[in-house]
PDB file of C-alpha atoms in Angstrom:
ATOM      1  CA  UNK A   1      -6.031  -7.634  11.855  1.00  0.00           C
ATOM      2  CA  UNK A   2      -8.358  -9.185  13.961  1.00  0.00           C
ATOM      3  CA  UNK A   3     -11.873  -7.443  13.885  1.00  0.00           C
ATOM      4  CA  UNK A   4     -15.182  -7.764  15.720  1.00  0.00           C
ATOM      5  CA  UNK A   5     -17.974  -6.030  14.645  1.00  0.00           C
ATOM      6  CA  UNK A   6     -21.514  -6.088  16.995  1.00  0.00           C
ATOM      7  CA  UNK A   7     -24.700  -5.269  14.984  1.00  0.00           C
ATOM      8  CA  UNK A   8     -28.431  -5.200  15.542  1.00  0.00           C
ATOM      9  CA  UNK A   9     -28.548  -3.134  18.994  1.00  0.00           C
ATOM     10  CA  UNK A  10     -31.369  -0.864  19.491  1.00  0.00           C
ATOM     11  CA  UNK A  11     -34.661   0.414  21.230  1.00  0.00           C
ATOM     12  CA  UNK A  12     -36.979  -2.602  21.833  1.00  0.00           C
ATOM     13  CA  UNK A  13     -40.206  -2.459  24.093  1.00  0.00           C
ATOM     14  CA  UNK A  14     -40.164  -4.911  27.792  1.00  0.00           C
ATOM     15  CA  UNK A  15     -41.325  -7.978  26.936  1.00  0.00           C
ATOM     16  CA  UNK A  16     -39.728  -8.000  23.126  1.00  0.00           C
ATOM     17  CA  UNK A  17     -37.203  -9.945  21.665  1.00  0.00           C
ATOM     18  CA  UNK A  18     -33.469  -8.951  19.711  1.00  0.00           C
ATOM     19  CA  UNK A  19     -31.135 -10.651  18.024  1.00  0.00           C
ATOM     20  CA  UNK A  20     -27.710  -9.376  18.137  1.00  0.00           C
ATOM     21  CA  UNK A  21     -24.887 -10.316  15.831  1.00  0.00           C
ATOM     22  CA  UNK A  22     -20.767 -10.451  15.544  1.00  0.00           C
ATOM     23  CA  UNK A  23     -19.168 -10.573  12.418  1.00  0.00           C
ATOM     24  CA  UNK A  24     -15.606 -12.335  13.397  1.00  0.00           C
ATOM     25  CA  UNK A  25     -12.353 -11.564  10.588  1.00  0.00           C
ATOM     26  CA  UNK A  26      -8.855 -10.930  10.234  1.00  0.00           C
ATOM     27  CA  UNK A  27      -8.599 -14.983  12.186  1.00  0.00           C
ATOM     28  CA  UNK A  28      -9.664 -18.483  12.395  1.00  0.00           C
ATOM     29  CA  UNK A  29     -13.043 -17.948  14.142  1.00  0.00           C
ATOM     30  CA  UNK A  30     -14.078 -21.457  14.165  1.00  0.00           C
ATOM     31  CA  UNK A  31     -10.970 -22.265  15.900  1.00  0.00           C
ATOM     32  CA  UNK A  32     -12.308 -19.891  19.132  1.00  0.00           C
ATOM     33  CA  UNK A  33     -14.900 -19.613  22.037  1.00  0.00           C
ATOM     34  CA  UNK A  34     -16.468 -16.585  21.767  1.00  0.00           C
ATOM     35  CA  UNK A  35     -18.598 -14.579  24.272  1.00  0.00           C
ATOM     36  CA  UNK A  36     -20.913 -11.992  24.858  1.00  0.00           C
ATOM     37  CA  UNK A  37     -20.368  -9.293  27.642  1.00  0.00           C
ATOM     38  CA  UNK A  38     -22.584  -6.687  29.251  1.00  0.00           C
ATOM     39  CA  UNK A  39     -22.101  -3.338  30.569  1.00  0.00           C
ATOM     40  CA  UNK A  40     -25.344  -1.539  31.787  1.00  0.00           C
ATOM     41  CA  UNK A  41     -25.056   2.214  31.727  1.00  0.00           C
ATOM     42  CA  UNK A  42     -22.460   3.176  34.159  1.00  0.00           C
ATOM     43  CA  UNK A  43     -22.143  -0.511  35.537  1.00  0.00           C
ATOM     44  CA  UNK A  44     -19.275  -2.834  35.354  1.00  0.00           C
ATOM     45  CA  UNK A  45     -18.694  -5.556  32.937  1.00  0.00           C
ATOM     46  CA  UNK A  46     -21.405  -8.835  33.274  1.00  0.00           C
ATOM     47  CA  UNK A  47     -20.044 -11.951  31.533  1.00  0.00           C
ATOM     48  CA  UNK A  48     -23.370 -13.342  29.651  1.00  0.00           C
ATOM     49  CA  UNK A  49     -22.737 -16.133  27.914  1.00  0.00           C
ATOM     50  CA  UNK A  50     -19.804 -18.274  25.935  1.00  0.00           C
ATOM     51  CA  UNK A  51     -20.131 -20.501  23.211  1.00  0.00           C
ATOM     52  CA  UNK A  52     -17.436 -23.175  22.238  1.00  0.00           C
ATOM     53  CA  UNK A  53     -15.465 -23.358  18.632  1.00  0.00           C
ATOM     54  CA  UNK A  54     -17.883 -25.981  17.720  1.00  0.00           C
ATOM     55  CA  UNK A  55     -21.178 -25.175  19.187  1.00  0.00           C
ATOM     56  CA  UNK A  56     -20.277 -28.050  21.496  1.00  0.00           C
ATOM     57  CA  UNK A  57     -20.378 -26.006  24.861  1.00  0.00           C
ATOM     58  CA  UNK A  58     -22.565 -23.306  25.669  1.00  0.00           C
ATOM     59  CA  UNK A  59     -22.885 -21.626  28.895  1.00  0.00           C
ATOM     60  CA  UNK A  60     -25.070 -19.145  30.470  1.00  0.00           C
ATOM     61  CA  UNK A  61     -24.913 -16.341  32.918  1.00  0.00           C
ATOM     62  CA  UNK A  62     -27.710 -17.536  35.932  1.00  0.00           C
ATOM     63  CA  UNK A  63     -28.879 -14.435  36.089  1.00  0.00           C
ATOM     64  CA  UNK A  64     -30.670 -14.907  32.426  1.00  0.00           C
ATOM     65  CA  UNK A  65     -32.694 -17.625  32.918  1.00  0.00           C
ATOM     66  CA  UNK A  66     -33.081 -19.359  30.156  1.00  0.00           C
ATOM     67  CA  UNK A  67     -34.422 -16.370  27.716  1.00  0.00           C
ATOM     68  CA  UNK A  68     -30.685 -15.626  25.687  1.00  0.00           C
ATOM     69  CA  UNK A  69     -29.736 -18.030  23.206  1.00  0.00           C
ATOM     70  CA  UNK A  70     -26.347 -17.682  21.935  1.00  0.00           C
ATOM     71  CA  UNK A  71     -25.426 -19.221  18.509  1.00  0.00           C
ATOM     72  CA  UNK A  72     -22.487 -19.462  15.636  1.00  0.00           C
ATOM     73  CA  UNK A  73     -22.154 -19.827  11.985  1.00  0.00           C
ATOM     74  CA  UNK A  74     -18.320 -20.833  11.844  1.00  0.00           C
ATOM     75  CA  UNK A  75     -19.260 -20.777   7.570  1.00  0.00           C
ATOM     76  CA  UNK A  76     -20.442 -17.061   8.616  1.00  0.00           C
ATOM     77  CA  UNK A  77     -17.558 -16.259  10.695  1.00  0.00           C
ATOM     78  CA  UNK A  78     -20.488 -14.920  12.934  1.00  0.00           C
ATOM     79  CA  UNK A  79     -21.784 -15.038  16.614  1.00  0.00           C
ATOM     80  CA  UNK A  80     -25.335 -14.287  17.510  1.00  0.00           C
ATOM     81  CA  UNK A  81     -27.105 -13.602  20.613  1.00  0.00           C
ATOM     82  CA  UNK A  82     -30.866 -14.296  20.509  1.00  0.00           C
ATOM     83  CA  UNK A  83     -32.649 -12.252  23.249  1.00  0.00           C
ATOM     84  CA  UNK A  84     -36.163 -12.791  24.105  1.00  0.00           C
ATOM     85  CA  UNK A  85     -38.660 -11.600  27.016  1.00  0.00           C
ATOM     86  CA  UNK A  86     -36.232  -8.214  27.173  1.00  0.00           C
ATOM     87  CA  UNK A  87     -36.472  -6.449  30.634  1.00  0.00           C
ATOM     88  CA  UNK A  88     -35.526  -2.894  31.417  1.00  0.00           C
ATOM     89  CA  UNK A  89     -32.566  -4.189  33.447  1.00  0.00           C
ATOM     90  CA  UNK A  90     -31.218  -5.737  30.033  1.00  0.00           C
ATOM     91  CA  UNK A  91     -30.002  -2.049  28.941  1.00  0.00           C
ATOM     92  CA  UNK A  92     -26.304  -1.953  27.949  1.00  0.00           C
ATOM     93  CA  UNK A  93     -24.096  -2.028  25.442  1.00  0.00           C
ATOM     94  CA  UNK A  94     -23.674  -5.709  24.611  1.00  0.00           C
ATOM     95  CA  UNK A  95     -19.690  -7.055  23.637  1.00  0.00           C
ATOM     96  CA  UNK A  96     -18.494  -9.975  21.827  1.00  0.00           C
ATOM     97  CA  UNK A  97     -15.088 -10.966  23.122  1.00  0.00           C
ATOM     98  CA  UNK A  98     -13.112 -13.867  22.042  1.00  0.00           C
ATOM     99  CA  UNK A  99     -11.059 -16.349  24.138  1.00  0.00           C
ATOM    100  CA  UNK A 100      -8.329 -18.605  23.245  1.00  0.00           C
ATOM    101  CA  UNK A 101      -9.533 -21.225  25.305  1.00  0.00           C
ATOM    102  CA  UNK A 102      -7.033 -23.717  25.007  1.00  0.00           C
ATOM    103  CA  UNK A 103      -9.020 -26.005  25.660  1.00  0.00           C
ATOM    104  CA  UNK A 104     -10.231 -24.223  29.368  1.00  0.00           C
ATOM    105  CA  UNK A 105     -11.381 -20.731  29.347  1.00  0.00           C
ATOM    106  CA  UNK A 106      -8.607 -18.194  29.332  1.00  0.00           C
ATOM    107  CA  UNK A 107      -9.145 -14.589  28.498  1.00  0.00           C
ATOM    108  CA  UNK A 108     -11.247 -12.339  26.448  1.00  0.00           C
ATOM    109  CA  UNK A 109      -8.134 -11.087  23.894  1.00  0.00           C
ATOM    110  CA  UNK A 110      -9.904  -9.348  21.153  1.00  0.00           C
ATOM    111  CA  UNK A 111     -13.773  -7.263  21.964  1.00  0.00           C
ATOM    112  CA  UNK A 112     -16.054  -5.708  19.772  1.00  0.00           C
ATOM    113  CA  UNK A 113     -17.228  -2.218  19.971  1.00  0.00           C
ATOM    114  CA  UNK A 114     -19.876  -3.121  21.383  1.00  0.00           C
ATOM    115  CA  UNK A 115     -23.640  -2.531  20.106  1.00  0.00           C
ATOM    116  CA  UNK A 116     -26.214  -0.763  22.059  1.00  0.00           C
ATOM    117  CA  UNK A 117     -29.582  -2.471  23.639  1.00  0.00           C
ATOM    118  CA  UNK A 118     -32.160  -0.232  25.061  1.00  0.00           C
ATOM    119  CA  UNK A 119     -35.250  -1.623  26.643  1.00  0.00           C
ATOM    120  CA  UNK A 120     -38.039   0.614  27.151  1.00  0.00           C
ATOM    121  CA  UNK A 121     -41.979   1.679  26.141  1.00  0.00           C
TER     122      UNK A 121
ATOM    123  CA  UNK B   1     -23.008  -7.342  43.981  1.00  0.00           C
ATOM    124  CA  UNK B   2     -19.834  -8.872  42.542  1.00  0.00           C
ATOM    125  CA  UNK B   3     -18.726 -12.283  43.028  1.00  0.00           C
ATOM    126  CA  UNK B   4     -15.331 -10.619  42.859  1.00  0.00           C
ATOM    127  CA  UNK B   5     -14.821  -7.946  45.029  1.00  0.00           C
ATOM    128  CA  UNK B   6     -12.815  -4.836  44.563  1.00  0.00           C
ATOM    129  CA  UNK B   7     -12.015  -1.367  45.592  1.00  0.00           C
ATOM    130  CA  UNK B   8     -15.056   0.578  44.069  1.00  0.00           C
ATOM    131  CA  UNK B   9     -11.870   3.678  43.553  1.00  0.00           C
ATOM    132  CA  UNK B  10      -7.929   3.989  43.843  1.00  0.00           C
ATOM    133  CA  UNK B  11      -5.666   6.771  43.037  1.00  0.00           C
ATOM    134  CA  UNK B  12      -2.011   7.967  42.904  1.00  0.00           C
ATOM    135  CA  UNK B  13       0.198  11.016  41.776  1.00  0.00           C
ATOM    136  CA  UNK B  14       2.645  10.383  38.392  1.00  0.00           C
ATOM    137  CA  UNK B  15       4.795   8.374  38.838  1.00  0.00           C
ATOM    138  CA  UNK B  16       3.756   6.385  41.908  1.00  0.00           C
ATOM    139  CA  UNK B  17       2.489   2.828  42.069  1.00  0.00           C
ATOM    140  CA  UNK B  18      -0.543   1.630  43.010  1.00  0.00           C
ATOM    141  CA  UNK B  19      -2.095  -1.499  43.665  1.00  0.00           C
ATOM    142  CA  UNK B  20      -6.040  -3.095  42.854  1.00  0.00           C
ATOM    143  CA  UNK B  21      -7.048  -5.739  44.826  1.00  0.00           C
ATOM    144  CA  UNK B  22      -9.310  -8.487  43.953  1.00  0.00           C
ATOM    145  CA  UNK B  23     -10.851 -11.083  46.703  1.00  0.00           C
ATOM    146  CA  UNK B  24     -12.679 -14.497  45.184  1.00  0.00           C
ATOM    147  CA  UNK B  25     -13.244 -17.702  46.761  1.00  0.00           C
ATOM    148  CA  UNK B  26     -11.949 -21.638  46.327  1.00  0.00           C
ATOM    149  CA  UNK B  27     -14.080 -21.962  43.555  1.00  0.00           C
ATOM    150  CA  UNK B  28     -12.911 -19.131  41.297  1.00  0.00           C
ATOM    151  CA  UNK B  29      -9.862 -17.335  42.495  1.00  0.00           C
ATOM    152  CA  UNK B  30      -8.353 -20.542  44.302  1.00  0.00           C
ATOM    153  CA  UNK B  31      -8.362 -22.741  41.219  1.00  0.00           C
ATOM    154  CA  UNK B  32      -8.169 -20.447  38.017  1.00  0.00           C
ATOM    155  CA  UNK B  33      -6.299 -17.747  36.591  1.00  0.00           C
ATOM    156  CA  UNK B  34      -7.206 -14.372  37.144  1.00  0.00           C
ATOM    157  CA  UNK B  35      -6.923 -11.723  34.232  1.00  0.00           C
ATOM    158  CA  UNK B  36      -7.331  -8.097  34.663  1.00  0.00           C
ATOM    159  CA  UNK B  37      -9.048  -5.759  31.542  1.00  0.00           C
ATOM    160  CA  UNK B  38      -8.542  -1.839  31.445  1.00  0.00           C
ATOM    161  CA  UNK B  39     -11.179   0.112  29.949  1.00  0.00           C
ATOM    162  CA  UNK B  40     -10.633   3.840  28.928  1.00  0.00           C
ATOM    163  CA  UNK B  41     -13.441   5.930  29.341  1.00  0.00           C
ATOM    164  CA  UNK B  42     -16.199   5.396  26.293  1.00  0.00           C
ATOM    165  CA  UNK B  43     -14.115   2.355  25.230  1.00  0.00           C
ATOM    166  CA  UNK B  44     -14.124  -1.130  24.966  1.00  0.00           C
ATOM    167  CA  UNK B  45     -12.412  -3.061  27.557  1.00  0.00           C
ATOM    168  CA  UNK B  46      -8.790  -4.438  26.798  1.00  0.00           C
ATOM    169  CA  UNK B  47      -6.938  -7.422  28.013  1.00  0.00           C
ATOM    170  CA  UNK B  48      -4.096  -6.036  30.656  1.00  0.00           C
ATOM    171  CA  UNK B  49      -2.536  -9.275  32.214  1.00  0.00           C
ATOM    172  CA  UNK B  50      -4.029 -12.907  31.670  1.00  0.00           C
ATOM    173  CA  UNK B  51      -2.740 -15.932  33.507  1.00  0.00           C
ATOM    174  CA  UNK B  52      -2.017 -14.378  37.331  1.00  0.00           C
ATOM    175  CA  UNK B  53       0.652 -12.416  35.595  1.00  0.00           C
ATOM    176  CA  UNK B  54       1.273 -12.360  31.590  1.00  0.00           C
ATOM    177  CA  UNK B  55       1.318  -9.309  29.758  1.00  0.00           C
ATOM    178  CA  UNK B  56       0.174  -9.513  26.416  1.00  0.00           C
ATOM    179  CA  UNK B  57       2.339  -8.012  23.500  1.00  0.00           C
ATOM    180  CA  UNK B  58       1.787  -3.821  23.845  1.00  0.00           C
ATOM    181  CA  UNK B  59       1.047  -3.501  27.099  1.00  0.00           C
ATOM    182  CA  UNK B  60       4.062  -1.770  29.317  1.00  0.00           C
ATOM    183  CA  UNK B  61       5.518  -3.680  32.099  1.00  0.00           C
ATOM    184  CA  UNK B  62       4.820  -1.172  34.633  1.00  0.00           C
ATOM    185  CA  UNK B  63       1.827  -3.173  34.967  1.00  0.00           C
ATOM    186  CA  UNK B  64       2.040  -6.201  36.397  1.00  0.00           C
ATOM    187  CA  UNK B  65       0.023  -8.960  38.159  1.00  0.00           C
ATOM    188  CA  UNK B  66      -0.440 -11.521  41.014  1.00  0.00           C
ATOM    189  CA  UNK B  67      -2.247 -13.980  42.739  1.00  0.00           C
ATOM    190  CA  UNK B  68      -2.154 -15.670  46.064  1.00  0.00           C
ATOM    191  CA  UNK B  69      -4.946 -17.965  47.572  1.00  0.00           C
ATOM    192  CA  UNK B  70      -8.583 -16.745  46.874  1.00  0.00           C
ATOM    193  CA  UNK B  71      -6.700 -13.070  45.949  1.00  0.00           C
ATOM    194  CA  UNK B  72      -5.273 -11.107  43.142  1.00  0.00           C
ATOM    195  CA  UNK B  73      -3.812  -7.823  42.632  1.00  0.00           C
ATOM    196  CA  UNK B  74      -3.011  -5.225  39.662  1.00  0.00           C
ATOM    197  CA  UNK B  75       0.172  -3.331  40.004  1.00  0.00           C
ATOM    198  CA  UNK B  76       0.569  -0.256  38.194  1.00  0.00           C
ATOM    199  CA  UNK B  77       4.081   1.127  38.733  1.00  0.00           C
ATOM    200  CA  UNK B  78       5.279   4.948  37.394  1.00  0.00           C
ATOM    201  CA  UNK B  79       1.668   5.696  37.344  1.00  0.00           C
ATOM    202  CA  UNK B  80       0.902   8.005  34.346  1.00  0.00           C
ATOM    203  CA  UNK B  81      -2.240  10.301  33.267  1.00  0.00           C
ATOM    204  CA  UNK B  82      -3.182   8.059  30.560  1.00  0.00           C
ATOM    205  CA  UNK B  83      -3.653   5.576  33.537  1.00  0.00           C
ATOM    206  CA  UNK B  84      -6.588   7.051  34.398  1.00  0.00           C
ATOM    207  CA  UNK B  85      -9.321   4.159  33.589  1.00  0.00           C
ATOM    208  CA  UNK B  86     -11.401   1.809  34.882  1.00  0.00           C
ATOM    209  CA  UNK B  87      -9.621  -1.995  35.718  1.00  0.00           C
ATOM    210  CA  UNK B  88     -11.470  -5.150  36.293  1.00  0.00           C
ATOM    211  CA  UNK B  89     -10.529  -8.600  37.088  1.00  0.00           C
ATOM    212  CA  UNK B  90     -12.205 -11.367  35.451  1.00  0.00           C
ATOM    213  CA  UNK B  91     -12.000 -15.239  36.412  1.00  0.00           C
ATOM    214  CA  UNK B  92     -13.769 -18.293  35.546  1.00  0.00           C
ATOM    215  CA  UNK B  93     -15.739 -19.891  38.454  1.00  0.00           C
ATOM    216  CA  UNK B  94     -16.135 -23.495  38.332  1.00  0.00           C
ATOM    217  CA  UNK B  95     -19.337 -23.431  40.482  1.00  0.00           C
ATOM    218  CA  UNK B  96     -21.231 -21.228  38.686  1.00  0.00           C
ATOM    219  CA  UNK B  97     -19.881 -22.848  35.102  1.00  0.00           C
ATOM    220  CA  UNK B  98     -19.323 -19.295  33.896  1.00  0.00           C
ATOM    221  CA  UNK B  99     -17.115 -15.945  33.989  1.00  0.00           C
ATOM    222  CA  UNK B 100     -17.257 -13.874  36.931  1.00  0.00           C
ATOM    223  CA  UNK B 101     -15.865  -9.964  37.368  1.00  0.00           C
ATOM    224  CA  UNK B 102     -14.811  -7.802  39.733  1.00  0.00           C
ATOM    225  CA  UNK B 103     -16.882  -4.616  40.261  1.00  0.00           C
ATOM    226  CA  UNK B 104     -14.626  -1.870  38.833  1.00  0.00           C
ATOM    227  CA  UNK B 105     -11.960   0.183  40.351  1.00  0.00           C
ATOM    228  CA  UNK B 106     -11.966   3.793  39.029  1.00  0.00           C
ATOM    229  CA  UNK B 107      -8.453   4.947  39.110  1.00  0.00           C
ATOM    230  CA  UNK B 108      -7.788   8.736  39.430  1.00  0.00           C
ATOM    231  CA  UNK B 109      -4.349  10.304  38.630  1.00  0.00           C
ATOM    232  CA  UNK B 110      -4.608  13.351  40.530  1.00  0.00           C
TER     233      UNK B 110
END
């Protein structure tokens, strides 16, 4: 069964940093991009960033500007999502979604639960 | 706002169908598949067609999807109260060099 599983959400002061995490099983994670996707409290879904099977791709949402780094550890079967200079507007509950992407994006087939991120003093 | 746009709501009685729009441009829409994603209230979203129109195993076929030009639409046929969710289209945009999504319809079975 596949499973994603978001840790390290949480309450983090404007202007801090968080690194969020996706343990990947139950599949062949280093055969998959994987993504992270947003969803602000009562908002719609915001695509943030995707990272290629072998780190060889990475994309970002414009919107970020340049202060999210995503990252893998295909040994770790794990995604991460560095997230510095954290602004109020970055509250939501953070997904990591994987795509088949054969080679070209496709679809997001399997999400997370999603982890909470809450920025505020 | 969206680069995607959809109906912010939609609704229908049992049994009815309804349809969700969803209006790109040449550089998403025009040149990429569209999927659509249901998401039940306090859930995590779920993959509902990918490809214009492929249902993935599970998912009924009185849902079914469609794309013409720079537009897609959702078609929910037989509409029942475990309908009731929000639906958003996704696509990848070849300007932007990333995903894009629709805004959200709320669908109401009344």
């Amino acid at each position: 069964e596949v499973q994603l599983v978001e840790s390290g959400g949480g309450l983090v002061k404007p202007g801090g940093s968080l690194r969020l995490s996706c343990a990947a099983s139950g599949f062949t994670f280093r055969t998959y991009t994987m993504n992270w996707v947003r969803q602000a409290p009562g908002k719609g879904l915001e695509w943030v960033s995707s990272i290629s099977s072998n780190s060889a791709y990475i994309y970002y949402a414009d919107s970020l500007k340049g202060r999210f780094t995503i990252s893998r550890d295909n040994a770790k079967n794990s995604l991460y999502l560095q997230m510095n200079s954290l602004r109020a507007e970055d509250t939501a509950v953070y997904y990591c979604a994987r795509d088949p992407a054969t080679p070209q994006p496709e679809y997001f087939d399997y999400w997370g639960q999603g982890a909470l991120v809450t920025v505020s003093s | 706002q969206s680069v995607l746009t959809q109906p912010p709501s939609a609704s229908g009685t049992p049994g009815q169908r309804v349809t969700i729009s969803c209006s790109g441009s040449s550089s998403n829409i025009g040149i990429n598949v569209v999927d659509w994603y249901q998401q039940l209230p306090g859930t995590a979203p779920k993959l509902l067609i990918y490809s214009n129109n492929q249902r993935p195993s599970g998912v009924p076929d009185r849902f079914s999807g469609s794309k013409s030009g720079t537009s897609a639409s959702l078609a929910i046929s037989g509409l029942q109260s475990e309908d009731e969710a929000d639906y958003y289209c996704a696509v990848w945009d070849d300007s932007l060099n990333g995903w894009v999504f629709g805004g959200g319809t709320k669908l109401t079975v009344l």
